[in-house]
XYZ file of C-alpha atoms in Angstrom:
564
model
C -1.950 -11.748 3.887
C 1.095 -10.521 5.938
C 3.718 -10.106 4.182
C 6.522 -8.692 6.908
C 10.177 -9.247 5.597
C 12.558 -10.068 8.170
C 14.464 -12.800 7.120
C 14.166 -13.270 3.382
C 17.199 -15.670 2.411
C 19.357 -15.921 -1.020
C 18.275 -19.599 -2.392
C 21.809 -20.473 -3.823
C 23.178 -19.819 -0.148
C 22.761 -22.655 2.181
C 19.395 -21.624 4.362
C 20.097 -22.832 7.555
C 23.048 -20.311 7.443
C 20.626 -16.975 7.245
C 17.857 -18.498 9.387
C 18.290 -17.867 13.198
C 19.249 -20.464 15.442
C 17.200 -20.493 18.423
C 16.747 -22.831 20.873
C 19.730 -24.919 18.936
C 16.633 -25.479 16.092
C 18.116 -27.061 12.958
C 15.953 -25.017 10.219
C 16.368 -23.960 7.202
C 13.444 -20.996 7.670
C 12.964 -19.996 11.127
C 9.180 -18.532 12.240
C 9.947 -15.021 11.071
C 11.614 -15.944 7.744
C 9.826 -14.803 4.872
C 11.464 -16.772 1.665
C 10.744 -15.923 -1.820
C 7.294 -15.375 -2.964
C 8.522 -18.789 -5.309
C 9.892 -20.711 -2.823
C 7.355 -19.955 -0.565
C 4.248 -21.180 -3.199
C 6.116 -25.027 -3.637
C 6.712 -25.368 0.125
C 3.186 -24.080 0.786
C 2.430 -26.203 -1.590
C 4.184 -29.221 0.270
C 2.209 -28.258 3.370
C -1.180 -29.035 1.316
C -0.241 -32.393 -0.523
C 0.483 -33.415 3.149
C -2.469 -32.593 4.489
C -4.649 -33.243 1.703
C -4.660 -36.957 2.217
C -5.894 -36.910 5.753
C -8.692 -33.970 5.104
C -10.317 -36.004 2.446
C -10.005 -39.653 4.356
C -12.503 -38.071 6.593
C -15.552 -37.330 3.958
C -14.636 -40.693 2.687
C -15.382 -42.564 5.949
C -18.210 -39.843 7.372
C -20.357 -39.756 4.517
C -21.744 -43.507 3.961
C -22.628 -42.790 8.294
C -24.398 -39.794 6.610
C -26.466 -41.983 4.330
C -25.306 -40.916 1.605
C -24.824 -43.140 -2.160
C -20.984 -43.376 -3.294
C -22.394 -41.985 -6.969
C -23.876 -38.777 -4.996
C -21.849 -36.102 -6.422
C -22.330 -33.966 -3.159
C -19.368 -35.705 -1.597
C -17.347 -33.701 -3.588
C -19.191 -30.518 -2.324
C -18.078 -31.766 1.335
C -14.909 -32.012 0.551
C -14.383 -28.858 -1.027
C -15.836 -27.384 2.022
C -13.987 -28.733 4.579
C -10.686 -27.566 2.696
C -12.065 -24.135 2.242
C -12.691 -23.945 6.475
C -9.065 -25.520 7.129
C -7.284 -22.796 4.709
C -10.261 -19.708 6.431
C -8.904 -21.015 9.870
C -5.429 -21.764 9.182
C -4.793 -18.327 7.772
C -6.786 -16.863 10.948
C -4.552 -18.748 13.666
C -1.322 -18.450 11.994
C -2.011 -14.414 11.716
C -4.197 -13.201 14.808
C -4.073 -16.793 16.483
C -1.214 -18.255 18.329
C 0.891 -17.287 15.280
C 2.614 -20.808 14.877
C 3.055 -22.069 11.942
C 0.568 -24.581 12.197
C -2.549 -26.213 10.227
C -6.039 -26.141 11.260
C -8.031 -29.083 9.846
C -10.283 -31.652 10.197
C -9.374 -34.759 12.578
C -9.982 -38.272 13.642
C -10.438 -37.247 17.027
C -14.167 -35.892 16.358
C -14.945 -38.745 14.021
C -15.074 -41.279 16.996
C -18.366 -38.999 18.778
C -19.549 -38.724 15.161
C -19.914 -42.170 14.321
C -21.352 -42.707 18.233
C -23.772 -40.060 17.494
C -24.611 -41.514 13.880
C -25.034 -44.994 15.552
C -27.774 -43.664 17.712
C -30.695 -45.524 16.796
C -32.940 -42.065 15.201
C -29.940 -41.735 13.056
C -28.795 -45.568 11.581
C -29.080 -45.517 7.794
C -32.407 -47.125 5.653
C -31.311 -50.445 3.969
C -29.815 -49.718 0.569
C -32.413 -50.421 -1.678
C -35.150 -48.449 0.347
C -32.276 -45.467 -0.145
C -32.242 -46.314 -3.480
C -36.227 -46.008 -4.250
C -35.850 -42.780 -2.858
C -36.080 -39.449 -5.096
C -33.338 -37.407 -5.539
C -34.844 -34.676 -3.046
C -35.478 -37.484 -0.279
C -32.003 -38.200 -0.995
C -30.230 -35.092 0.050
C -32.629 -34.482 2.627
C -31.644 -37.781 4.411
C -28.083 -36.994 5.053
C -28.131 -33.474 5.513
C -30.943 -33.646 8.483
C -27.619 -35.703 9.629
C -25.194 -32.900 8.424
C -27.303 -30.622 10.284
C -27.367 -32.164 13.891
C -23.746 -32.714 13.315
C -23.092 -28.792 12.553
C -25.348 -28.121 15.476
C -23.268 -30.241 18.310
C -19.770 -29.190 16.691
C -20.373 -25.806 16.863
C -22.003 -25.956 20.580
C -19.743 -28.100 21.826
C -17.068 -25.829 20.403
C -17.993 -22.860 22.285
C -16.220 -24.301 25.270
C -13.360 -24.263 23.851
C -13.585 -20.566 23.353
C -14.775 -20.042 27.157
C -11.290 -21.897 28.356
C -9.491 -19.907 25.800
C -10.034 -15.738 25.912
C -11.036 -16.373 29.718
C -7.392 -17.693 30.495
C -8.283 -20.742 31.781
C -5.987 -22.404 29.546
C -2.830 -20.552 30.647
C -4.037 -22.081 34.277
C -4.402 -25.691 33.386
C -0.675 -25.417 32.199
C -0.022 -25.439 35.791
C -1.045 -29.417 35.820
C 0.166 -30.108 32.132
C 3.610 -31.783 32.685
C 5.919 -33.149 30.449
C 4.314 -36.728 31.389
C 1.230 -35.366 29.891
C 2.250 -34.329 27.040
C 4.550 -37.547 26.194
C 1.110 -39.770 26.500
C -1.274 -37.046 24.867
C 1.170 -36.624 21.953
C 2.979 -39.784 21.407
C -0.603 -42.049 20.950
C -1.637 -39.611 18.115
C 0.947 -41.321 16.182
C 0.519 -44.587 17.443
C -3.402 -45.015 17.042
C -2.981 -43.829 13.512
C -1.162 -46.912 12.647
C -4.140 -48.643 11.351
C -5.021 -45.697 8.806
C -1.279 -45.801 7.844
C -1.434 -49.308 7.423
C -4.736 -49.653 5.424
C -3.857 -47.167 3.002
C -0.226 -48.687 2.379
C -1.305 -52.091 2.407
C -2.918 -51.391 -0.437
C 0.062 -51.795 -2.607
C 3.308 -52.363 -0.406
C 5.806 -51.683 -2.792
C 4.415 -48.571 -3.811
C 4.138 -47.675 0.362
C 7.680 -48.861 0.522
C 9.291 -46.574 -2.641
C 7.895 -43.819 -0.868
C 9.095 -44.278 2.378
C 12.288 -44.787 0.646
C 12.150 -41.532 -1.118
C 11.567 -39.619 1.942
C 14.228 -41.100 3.986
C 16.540 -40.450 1.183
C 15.806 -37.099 0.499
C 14.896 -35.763 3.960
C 18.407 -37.274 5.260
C 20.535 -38.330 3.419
C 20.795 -35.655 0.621
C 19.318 -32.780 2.486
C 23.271 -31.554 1.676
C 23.181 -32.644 -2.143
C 22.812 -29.291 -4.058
C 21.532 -28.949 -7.643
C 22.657 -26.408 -10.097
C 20.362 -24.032 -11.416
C 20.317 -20.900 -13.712
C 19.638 -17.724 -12.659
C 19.519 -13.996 -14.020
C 21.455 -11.130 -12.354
C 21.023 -7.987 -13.602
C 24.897 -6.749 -15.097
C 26.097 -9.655 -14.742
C 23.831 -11.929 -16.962
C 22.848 -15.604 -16.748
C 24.882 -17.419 -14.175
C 24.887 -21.272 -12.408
C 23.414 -21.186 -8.717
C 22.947 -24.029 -6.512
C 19.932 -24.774 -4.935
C 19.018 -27.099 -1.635
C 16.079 -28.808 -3.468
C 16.266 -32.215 -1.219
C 16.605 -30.171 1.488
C 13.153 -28.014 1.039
C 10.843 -30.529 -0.562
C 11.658 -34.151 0.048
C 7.706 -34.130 1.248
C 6.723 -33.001 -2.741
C 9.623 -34.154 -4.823
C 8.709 -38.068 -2.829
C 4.857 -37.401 -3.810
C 5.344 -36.633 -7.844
C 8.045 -38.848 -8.328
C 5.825 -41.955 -6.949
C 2.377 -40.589 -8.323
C 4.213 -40.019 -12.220
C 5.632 -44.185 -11.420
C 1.710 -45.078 -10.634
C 0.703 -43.232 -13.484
C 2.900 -45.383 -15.576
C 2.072 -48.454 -14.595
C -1.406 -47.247 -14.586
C -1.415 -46.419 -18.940
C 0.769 -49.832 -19.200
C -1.851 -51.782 -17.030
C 0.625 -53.466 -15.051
C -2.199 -52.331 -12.173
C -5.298 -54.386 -13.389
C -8.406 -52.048 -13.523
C -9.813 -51.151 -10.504
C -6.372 -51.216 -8.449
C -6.131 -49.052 -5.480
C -2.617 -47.738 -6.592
C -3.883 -46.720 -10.405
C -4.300 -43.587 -10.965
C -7.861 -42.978 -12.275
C -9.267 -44.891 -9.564
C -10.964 -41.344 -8.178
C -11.737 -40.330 -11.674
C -15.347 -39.837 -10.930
C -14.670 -37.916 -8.415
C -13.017 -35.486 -10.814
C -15.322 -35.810 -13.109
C -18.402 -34.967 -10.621
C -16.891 -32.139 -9.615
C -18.012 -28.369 -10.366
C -15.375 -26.371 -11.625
C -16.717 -23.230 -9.305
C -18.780 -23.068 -6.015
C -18.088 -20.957 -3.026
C -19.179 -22.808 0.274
C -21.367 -20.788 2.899
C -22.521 -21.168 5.650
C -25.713 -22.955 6.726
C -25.930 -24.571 2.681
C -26.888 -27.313 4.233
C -30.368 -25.912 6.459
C -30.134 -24.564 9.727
C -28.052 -26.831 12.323
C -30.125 -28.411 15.085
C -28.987 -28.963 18.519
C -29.463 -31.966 20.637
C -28.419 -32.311 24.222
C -26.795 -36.079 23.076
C -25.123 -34.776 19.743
C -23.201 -31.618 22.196
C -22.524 -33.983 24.770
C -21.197 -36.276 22.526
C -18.821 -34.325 20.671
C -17.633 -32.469 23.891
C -15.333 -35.351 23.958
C -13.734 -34.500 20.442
C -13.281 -31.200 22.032
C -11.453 -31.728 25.031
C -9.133 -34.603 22.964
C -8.646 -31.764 20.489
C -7.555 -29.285 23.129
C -5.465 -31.149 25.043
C -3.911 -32.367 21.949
C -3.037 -28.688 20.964
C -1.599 -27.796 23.787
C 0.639 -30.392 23.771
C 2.002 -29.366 19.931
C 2.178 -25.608 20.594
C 5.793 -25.823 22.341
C 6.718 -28.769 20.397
C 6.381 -26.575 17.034
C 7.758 -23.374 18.444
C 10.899 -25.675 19.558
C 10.889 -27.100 15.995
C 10.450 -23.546 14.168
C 12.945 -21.582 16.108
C 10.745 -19.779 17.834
C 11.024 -18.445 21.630
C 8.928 -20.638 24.050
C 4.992 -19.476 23.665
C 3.781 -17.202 26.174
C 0.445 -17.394 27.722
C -1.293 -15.189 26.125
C -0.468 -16.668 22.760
C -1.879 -20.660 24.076
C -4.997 -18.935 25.487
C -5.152 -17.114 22.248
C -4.632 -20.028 19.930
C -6.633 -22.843 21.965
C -9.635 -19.887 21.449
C -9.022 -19.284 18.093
C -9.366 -23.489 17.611
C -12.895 -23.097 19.381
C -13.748 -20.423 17.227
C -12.529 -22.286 13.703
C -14.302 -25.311 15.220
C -17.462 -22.997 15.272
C -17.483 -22.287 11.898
C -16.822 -25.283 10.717
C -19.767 -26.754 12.337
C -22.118 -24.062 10.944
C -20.328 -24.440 7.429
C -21.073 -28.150 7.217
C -17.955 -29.652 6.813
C -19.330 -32.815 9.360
C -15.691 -31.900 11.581
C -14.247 -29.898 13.690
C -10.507 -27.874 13.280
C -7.510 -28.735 15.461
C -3.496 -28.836 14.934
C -2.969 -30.969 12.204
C -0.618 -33.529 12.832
C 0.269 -34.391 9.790
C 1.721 -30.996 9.177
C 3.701 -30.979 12.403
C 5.646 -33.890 11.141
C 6.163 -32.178 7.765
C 8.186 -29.333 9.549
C 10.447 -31.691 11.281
C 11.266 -33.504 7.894
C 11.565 -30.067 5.868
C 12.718 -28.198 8.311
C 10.489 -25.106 7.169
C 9.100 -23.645 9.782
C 8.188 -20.079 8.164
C 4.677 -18.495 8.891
C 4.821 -16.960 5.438
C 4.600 -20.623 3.986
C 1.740 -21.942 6.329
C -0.514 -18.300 5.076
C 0.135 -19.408 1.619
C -0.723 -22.651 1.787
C -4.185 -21.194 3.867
C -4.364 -19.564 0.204
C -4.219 -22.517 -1.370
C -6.582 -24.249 0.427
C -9.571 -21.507 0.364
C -8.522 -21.367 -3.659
C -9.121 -25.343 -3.687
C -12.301 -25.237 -2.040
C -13.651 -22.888 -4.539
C -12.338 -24.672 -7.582
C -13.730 -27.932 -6.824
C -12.178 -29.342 -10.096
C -8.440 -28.061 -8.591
C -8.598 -30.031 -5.564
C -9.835 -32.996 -6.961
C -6.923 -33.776 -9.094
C -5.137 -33.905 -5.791
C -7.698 -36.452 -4.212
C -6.464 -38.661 -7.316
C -3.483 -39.365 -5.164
C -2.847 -43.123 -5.258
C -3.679 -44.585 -1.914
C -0.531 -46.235 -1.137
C 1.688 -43.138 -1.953
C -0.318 -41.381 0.903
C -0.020 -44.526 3.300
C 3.708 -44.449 3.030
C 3.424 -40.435 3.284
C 1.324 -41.707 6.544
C 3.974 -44.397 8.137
C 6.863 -41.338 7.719
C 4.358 -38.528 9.380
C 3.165 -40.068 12.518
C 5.890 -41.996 13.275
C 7.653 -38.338 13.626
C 4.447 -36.985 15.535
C 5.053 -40.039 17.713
C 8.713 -39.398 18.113
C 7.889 -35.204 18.673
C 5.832 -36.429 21.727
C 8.451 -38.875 23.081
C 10.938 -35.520 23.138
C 9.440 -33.942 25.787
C 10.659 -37.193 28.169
C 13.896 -34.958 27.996
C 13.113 -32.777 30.630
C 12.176 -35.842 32.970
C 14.746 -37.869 34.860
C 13.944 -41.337 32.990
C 16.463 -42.805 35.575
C 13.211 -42.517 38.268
C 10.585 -45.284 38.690
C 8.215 -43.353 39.321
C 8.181 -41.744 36.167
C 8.962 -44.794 33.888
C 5.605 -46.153 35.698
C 3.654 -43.537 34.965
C 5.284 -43.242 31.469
C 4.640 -46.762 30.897
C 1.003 -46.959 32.006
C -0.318 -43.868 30.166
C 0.315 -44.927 26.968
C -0.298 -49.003 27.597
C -3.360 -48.995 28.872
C -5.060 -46.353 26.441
C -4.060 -48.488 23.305
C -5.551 -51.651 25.808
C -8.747 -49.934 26.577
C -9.732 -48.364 23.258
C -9.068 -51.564 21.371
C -11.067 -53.565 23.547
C -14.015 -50.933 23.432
C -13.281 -51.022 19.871
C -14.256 -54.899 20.028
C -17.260 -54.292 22.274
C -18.895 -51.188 21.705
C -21.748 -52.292 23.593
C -20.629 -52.966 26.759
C -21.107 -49.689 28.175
C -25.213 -49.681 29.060
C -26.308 -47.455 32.250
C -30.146 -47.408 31.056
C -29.389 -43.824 29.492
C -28.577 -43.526 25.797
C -26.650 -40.236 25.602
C -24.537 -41.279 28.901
C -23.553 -44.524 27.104
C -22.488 -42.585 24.250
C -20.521 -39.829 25.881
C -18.911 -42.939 28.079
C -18.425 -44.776 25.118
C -16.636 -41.547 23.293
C -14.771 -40.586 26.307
C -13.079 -43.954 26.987
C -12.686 -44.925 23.405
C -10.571 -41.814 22.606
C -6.970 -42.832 23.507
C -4.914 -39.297 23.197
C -7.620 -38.502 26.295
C -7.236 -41.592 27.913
C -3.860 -40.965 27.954
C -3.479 -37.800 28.651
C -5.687 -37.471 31.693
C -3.700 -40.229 33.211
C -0.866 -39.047 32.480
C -1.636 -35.645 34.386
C -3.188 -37.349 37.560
C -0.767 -39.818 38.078
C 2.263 -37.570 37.867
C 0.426 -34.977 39.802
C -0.698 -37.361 42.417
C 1.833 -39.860 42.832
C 4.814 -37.654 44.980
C 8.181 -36.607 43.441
C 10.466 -34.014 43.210
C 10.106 -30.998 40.723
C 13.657 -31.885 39.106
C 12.135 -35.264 38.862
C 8.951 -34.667 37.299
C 11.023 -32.385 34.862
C 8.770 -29.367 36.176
C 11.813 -26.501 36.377
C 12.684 -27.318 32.857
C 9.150 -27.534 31.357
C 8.610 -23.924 33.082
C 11.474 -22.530 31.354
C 9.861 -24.058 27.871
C 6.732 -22.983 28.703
C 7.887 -19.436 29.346
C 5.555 -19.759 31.924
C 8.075 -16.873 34.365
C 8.590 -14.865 31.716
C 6.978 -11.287 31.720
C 5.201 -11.395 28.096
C 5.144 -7.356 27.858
C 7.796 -5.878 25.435
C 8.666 -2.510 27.068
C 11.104 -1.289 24.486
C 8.742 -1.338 21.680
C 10.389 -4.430 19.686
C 8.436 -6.879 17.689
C 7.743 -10.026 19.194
C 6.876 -13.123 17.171
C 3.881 -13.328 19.075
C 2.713 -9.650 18.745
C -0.300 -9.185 16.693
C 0.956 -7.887 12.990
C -0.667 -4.469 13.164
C -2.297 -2.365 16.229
C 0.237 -3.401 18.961
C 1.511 0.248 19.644
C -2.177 1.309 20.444
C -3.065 -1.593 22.639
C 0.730 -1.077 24.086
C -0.858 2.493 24.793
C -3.896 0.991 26.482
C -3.015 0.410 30.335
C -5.930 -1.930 30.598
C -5.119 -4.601 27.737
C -2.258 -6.442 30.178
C -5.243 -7.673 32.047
C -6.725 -9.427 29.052
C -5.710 -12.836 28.868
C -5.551 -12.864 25.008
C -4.063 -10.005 24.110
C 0.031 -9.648 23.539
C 0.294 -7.051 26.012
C -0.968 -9.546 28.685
C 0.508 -9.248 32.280
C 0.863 -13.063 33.585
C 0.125 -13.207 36.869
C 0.984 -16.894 38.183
């Protein structure tokens, strides 16, 4: 793990006073900041609870389209593995990636072609009692030939998005991906969530509503409330320090305080038994799970490839990659950092391919991409340190090998995670509406453009939703990659977005271009001739490839030479 020290800050001093304050970022850890090993463990920490909800949604709703029982302990065994490829990946990007502080997990955006591939009619599920005659072998044999074509087409499909990456063809197609892009790509993440916010915090509304509470009150109205702690100096003893507690983990201090109030009412059985917001309602889950298993790859057979299943999830993959491009200067802004060069999106939209890859052949049923989620949680904490996002990647490959760890953690009560939810993607939504700052929202044209690429989206995708089979050329795998390609709003969106606004005429000041440019770095020379780190530079080996004439033609590497 790298472990570079160039910021480390005294925790009784206020942190946003150490932290550097670029790009008029309000952080309390900038990119670069390294805080205590301590610190650094509960805010990684933080960055897992957050995302821990949304990675183990996914098994929950994939798994009965695999055909598999609700008893079958191997759901567990999924879980653990897709955890183990998020922290593997995570720890990868955030170190030889785009080095953003950023998540790599699973996401809805490649359940949509899953479930059109699982709907296929080879692959619909056995009525429940002929599953249930079944021996255990047939059993586990009927999802994971599923498991497998999945792993096959996600890790194909993938290899695209490591083409478009280490060629450069990324760094190009920011050329055409304008600010009214990115508002419509961005902003619908948020907003199609809604209904997995919703269902999960409808569950118990006043639970939802306490935590929603808890995070507004922590995250902004006390983030300048200090507590008083002890601390030892040496020669001088014990002495009272204050600490910014609100301020560094409203996420975590919101999530025990409501999980210890469900627990109570869960041992008084004010929540009758069975109760989405008890907290034993997962205990199976906990129970069924191994205290020690390291996932590999291929544990589930070989992956088979179909020209359907790669077609199919192709769509995830371009959502996914448009999506990411869209967060990289939005977390950079957020974190402090200067605006990415090209070499670093190339490197980083790669580097998702390649996690993507292994995922696939892992059999974690998903792909990788920026986690939302976690985006959010830097704008409420205000933590944007690298150090934090590596440890958490710790965590995360440490949970997926003791199953038993991060199934405590699944125990979560529902509606603490919906509320969790309704705070997080409202903020990814807002983060995407930001970038309507370098547009001139006085213009028609844009306001039509702004106003169409995110209407129509939510419009088309709920009325596919409705009618899945309207779409019928005479060719099954066209209908499904149609039926994926339309029904995925944040690509809906986003490709209108980009061909209206680069269509429909208007002046660069307008269209917010000359601005963008200047947050895209995309005229800045990405060489550092004076042999200063860069937050982008690789952590070790940049004074040999500095040495290397040849590497500034390499569209990955730090020493890249952009030519536009």
């Amino acid at each position: 793990m790298e472990m570079v020290e160039t910021g480390a800050v005294n925790v009784d001093m206020n942190a946003s006073e150490k932290s550097p304050q670029k790009r008029g970022a309000d952080i309390n850890y900038g990119i670069d900041d390294a805080p205590p090993w301590y610190l650094s463990i509960f805010m990684a920490l933080q960055h897992y609870l957050t995302m821990i909800g949304a990675i183990v949604s996914i098994p929950f709703i994939l798994t009965p389209a695999l055909c598999m029982e609700d008893e079958d302990p191997s759901r567990g065994i999924i879980i653990s593995t897709m955890i183990f490829v998020t922290g593997l990946v995570t720890y990868i990007q955030a170190t030889w990636g785009c080095r953003l502080p950023i998540v790599q997990g699973g996401t809805i955006s490649f359940l949509v072609p899953t479930l059109a591939i699982l709907n296929l009619p080879q692959w619909q599920c056995p009525e429940k009692d002929v599953i249930a005659a079944m021996s255990p072998d047939d059993k586990s044999e009927l999802w994971q030939i599923r498991m497998r074509e999945l792993s096959g087409a996600i890790a194909v499909s993938a290899l695209f998005q490591v083409f478009i990456g280490y060629t450069g063809l990324v760094g190009k197609l920011l050329k055409i991906i304008t600010p009214l892009t990115i508002v419509p790509t961005v902003s619908l993440v948020g907003l199609t969530l809604f209904s997995h916010a919703s269902e999960t915090a409808s569950k118990h509304w006043g639970i939802a509503a306490g935590t929603i509470l808890l995070m507004t009150l922590f995250s902004q109205a006390m983030t300048n409330v200090q507590v008083p702690t002890l601390k030892y100096r040496k020669g001088h003893g014990v002495e009272v320090g204050w600490f910014p507690l609100f301020k560094l983990f409203p996420v975590l201090l919101t999530i025990i305080i409501m999980w210890s109030l469900c627990a109570v009412l869960t041992a008084t059985n004010i929540f009758p038994e069975g109760h989405p917001a008890r907290t034993d309602v997962r205990l199976r889950v906990l129970q069924d799970a191994s205290w020690f298993r390291i996932p590999y790859p291929g544990q589930f057979g070989a992956p088979t490839v179909t020209l359907a299943g790669v077609l199919g999830m192709l769509a995830g993959v371009l959502a996914c990659t448009v999506e990411s491009i869209s967060y990289y200067p939005t977390v950079s802004q957020m974190c402090g950092a200067p605006p990415p060069p090209l070499h670093a999106i190339n490197r980083g939209i790669g580097m998702e391919g390649i996690g993507t890859v292994l995922a696939g052949l892992w059999g974690s049923g998903n792909g990788t991409n920026t986690f939302g989620e976690n985006v959010g949680a830097i704008g409420v904490t205000k933590v944007g340190s690298r150090r934090v996002i590596q440890w958490a990647a710790l965590i995360m490959i440490l949970q997926g090998v003791l199953n038993k760890f991060g199934a405590a953690f699944i125990m979560i009560p529902d509606p603490v995670v919906g509320g969790i939810f309704c705070v997080m993607f409202g903020m990814i939504a807002a983060f995407g509406l930001s970038a309507l700052q370098y547009v001139d929202l006085r213009s028609a044209r844009n306001l039509y453009i702004l106003g169409l690429s995110i209407f129509f989206p939510l419009v088309l995708c709920l009325w596919l939703k409705d009618h899945p089979d309207f779409i019928q050329t005479g060719n099954q795998t066209l209908d499904s990659t149609l039926s994926v390609l339309l029904g995925t709003s944040i690509l809906v969106g986003g490709c209108l977005g980009c061909i209206l606004d680069n269509l429909i005429p208007g002046t660069p000041e307008e269209r917010g271009l000359k601005a963008w440019s200047n947050e895209m770095a995309l005229n800045v020379d990405s060489i550092v001739n004076d042999g200063t780190r860069s937050t982008f530079d690789f952590p070790y080996g940049m004074q040999l490839l500095r040495s290397w004439k040849w590497t500034r033609f390499v569209p990955f590497l730090p020493t890249y030479k952009m030519k536009l």
